[in-house]
Coordinates of C-alpha atoms in Angstrom, one line a residue:
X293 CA 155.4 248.1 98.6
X294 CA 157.1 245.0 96.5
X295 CA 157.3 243.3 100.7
X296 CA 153.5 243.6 100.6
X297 CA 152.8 242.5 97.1
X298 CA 155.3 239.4 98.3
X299 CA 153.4 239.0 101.6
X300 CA 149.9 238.4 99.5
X301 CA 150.9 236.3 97.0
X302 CA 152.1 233.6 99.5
X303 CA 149.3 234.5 101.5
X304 CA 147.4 233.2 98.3
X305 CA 149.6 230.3 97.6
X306 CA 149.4 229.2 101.0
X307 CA 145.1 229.0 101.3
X308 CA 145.8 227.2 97.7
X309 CA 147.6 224.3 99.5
X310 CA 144.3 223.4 101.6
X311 CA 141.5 223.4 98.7
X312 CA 140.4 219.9 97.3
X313 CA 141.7 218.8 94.3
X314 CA 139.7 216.4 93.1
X315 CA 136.3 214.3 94.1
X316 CA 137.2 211.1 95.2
X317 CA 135.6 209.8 97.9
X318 CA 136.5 206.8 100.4
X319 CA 133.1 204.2 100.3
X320 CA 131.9 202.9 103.6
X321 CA 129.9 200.4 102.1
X322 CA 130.3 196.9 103.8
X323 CA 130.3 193.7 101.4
X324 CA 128.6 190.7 102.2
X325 CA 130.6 187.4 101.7
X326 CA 128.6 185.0 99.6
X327 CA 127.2 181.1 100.5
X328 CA 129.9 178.6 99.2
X329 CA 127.6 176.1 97.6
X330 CA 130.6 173.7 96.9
X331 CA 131.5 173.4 101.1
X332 CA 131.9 170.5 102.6
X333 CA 129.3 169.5 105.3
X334 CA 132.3 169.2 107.6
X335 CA 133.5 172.9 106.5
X336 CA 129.4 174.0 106.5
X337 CA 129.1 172.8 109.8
X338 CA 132.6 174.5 111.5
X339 CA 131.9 177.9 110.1
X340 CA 129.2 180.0 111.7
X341 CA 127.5 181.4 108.6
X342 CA 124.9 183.9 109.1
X343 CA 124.8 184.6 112.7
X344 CA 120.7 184.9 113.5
X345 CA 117.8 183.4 114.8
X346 CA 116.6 180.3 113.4
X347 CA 113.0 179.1 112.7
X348 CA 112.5 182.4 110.8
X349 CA 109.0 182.8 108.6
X350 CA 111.2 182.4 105.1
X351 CA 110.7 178.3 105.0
X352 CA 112.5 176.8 102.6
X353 CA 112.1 173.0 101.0
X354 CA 114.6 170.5 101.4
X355 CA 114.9 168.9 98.0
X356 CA 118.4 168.8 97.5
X357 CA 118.6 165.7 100.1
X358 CA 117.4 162.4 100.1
X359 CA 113.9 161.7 101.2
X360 CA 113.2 159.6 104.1
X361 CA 110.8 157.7 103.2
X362 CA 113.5 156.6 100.2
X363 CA 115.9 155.2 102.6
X364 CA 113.3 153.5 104.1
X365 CA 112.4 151.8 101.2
X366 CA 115.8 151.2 99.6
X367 CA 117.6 149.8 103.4
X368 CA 116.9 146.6 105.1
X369 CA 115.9 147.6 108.8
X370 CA 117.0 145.8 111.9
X371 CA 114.2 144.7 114.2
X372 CA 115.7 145.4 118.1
X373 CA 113.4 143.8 119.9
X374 CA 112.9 145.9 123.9
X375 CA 115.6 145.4 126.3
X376 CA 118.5 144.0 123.3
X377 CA 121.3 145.7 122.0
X378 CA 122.6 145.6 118.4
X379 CA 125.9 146.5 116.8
X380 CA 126.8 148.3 113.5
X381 CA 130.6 148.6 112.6
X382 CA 132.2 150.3 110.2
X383 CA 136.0 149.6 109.8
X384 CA 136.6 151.5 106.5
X385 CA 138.2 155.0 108.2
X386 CA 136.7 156.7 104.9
X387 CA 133.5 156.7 106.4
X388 CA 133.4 160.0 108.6
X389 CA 129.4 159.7 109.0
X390 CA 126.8 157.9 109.4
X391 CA 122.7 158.1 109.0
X392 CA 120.9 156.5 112.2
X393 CA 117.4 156.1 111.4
X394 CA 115.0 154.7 114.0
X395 CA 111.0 154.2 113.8
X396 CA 108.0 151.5 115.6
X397 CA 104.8 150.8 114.2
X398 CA 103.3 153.7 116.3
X399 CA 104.3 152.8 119.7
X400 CA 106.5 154.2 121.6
X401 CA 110.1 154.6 121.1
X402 CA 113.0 154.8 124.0
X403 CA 116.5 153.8 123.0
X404 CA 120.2 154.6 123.8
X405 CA 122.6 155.2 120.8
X406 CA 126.2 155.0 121.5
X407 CA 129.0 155.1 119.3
X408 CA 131.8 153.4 120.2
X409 CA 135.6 153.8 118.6
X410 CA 138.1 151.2 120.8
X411 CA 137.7 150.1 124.5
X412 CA 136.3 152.0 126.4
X413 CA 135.6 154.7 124.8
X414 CA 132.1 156.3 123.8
X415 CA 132.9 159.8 122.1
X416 CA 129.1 160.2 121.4
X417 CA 126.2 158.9 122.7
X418 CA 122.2 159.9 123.0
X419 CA 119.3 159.1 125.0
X420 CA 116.3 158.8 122.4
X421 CA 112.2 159.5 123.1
X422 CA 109.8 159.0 120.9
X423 CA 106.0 159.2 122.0
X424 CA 104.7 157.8 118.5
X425 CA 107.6 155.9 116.2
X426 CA 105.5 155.7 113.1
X427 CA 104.4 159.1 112.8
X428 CA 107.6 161.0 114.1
X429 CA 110.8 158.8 113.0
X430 CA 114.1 159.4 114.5
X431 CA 116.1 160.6 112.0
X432 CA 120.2 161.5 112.5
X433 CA 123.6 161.9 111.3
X434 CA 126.6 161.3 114.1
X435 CA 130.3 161.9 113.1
X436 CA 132.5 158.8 113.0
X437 CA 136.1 160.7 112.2
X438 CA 139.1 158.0 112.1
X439 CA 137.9 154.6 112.2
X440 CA 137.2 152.0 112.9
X441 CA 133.7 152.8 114.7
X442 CA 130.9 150.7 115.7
X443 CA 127.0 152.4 116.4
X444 CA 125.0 150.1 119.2
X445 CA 121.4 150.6 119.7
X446 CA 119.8 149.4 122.9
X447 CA 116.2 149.7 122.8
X448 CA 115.3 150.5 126.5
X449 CA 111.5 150.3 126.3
X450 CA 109.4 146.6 127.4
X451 CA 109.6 143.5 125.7
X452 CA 106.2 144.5 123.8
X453 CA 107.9 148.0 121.9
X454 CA 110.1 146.4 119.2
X455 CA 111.7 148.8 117.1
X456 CA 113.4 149.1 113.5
X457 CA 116.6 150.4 112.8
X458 CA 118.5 151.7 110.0
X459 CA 122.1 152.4 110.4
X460 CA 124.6 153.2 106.7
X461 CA 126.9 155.6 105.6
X462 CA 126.5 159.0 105.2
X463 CA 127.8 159.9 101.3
X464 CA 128.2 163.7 100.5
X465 CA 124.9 163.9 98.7
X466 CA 122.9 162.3 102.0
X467 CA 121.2 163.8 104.8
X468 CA 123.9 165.8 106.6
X469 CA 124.4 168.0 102.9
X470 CA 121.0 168.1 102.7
X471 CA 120.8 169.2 106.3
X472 CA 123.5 172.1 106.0
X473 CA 122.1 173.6 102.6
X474 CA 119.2 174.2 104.6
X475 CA 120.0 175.3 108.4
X476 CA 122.2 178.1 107.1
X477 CA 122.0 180.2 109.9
X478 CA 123.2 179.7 113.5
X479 CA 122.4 181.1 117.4
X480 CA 124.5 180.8 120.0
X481 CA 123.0 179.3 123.1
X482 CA 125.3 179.9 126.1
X483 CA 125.6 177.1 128.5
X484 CA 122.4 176.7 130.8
X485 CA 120.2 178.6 128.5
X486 CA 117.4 177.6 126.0
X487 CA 115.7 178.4 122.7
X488 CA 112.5 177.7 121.6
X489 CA 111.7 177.9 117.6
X490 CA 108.2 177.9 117.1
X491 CA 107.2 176.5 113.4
X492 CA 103.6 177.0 111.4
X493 CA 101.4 173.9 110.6
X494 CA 102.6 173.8 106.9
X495 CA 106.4 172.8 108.0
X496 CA 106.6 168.7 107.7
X497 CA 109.8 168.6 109.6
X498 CA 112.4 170.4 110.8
X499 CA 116.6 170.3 110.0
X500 CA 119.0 171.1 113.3
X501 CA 122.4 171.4 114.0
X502 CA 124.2 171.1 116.8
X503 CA 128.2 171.7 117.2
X504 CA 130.6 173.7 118.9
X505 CA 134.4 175.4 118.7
X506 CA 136.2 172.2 119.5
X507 CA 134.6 171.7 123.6
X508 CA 132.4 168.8 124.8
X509 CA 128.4 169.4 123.6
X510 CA 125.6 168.6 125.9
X511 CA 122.2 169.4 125.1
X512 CA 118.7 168.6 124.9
X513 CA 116.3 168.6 122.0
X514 CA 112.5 168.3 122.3
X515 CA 110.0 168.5 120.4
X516 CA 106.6 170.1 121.6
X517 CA 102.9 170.2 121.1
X518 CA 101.0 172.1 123.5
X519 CA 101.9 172.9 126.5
X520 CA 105.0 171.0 128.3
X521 CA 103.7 167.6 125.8
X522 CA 106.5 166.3 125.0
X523 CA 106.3 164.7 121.8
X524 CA 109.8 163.5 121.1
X525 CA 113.1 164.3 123.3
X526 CA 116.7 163.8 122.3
X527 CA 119.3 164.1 125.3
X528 CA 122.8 164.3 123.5
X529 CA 126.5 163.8 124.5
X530 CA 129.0 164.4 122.0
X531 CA 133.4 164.3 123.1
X532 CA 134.4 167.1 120.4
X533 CA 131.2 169.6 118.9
X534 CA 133.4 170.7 116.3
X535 CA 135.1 166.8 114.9
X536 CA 131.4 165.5 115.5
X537 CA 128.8 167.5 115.1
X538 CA 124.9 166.7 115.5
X539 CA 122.7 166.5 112.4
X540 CA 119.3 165.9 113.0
X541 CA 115.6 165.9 111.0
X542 CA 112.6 166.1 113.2
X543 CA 109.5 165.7 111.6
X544 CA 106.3 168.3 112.9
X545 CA 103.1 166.9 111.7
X546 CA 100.0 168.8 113.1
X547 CA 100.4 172.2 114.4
X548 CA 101.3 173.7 117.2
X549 CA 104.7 172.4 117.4
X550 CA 107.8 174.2 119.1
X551 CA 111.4 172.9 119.2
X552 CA 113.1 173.6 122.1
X553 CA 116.9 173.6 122.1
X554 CA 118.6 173.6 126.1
X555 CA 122.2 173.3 126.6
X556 CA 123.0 171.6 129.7
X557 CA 126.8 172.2 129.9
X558 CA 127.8 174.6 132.5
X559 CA 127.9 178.1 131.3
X560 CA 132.1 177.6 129.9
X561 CA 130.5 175.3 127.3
X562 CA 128.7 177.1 124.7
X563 CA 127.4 175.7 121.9
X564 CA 126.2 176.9 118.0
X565 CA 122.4 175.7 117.0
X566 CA 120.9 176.1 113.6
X567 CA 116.8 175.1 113.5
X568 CA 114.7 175.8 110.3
X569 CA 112.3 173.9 108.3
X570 CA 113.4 171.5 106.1
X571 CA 110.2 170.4 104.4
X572 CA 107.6 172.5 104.0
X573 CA 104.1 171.4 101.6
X574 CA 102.1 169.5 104.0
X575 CA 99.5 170.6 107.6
X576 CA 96.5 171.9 107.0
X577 CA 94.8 173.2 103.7
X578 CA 93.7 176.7 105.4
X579 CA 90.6 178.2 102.9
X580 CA 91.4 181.9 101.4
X581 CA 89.1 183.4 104.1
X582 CA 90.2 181.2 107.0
X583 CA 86.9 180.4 107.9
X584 CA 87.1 177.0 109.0
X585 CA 83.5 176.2 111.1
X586 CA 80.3 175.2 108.4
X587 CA 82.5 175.0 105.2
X588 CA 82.6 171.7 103.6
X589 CA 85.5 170.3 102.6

């Protein structure tokens, strides 16, 4: 009798050990990490924040940067008249970027922009098209990492399509921040593929980026309107995606517009694209009802 009552009780005991003892529970919640505001445009641009596809409905303005139509104003342009070539250097090695702005008076615009860093050696170069300069500038920031560099513009079109130039260092509150606080989130594009972003007619212009993980970058950018027009092309070369990487504003007046992004490196060669609109306000004032035949306006 006392070896049963012995036998229950650590029967008892024992189902005692497996009971919970209190009600914490492990949280599978996963934490976002937040936007560093205070990066630098050279950290910004290396780390692939917010993995997505760009040219997304959520528009966003792009005040924080300088406006073009400022640096215009406040820069004395170089006229390269077609078929010359003129040089920019920069010896100071604290420069690590520079703004290469490029517009006609609404002709046409073809040019080659090289950058050039000893003999011999062209780290980063790009062919330019532009079908109308005045009303779609060419607006871009190009690495120039350890110094001295030198930026030379030929201007490839006839004798007849002169062009204007503006080519200055890039300070930390230029275009390239500006550029990065808005084209947040990146897409990989695998070598031989393409991505179109199309963009409403209220966007004035439109921020890319361009870079990769430390291998050559080849790509293509162009801008169209309707079908295969091709209002402005960009066929770019840079040595090092990740030292240099390729900030760009392309502006989108009218509707209709679609920027497509092609990488032409084999398929080894990936590279990281962020497109969204950087200026929004402008295209067409749409009435309430969107009726737009036999309303005056």
């Amino acid at each position: 009798m006392k070896f049963l009552a012995a036998l229950s009780f650590a029967a008892i005991n024992g189902a005692a050990a497996f009971t919970a003892t209190g009600s914490n529970r492990a949280t599978t919640r996963l934490s976002m990490s937040d936007y560093d505001a205070n990066a630098s445009v050279r950290d910004m641009a290396a780390a692939n924040i917010g993995v997505g596809s760009g040219g997304s409905p959520l528009y966003k303005t792009g005040g924080t940067a300088r406006d073009l139509a400022e640096i215009w104003d406040n820069s004395s342009p170089v006229i390269v008249q077609g078929g010359s070539l003129r040089t920019w250097s920069f010896a100071n090695p604290a420069i690590e970027s520079v703004q290469v702005l490029l517009k006609t008076e609404g002709r046409p615009l073809d040019a080659d922009v090289e950058l050039w860093q000893g003999p011999d050696n062209t780290p980063h170069k790009m062919r330019v098209y532009v079908e109308d300069g005045a009303l779609r500038t060419f607006n871009a920031v190009i690495g120039t990492p350890r110094g001295p560099n030198t930026v030379a513009i030929r201007n490839i079109g006839q004798l007849e399509f002169p062009l204007d130039a503006v080519v200055r260092p890039d300070r930390d509150d230029g275009l390239a921040a500006g550029i990065a606080s808005v084209a947040t989130r990146s897409e990989t594009i695998q070598g031989g593929a393409l991505r179109t972003y199309p963009f409403n007619p209220t966007v004035d212009s439109v921020a890319i980026i361009l870079k990769t993980d430390g291998r050559p970058l080849n790509a293509r950018i162009e801008l169209l309107q309707g079908p295969n027009n091709n209002k402005q092309v960009v066929e770019l070369y840079t040595e090092d995606g990740l030292d240099r990487p390729f900030f760009a504003i392309v502006e989108t007046p009218g509707s209709g517009n679609v920027v497509r992004v092609v990488n032409t490196a084999p398929v080894e060669f990936p590279l990281y694209a962020s497109v969204d609109a950087y200026r929004v306000g402008g295209g067409i004032d749409w009435p309430d009802d969107g009726l737009m035949i036999g309303r005056a306006f």
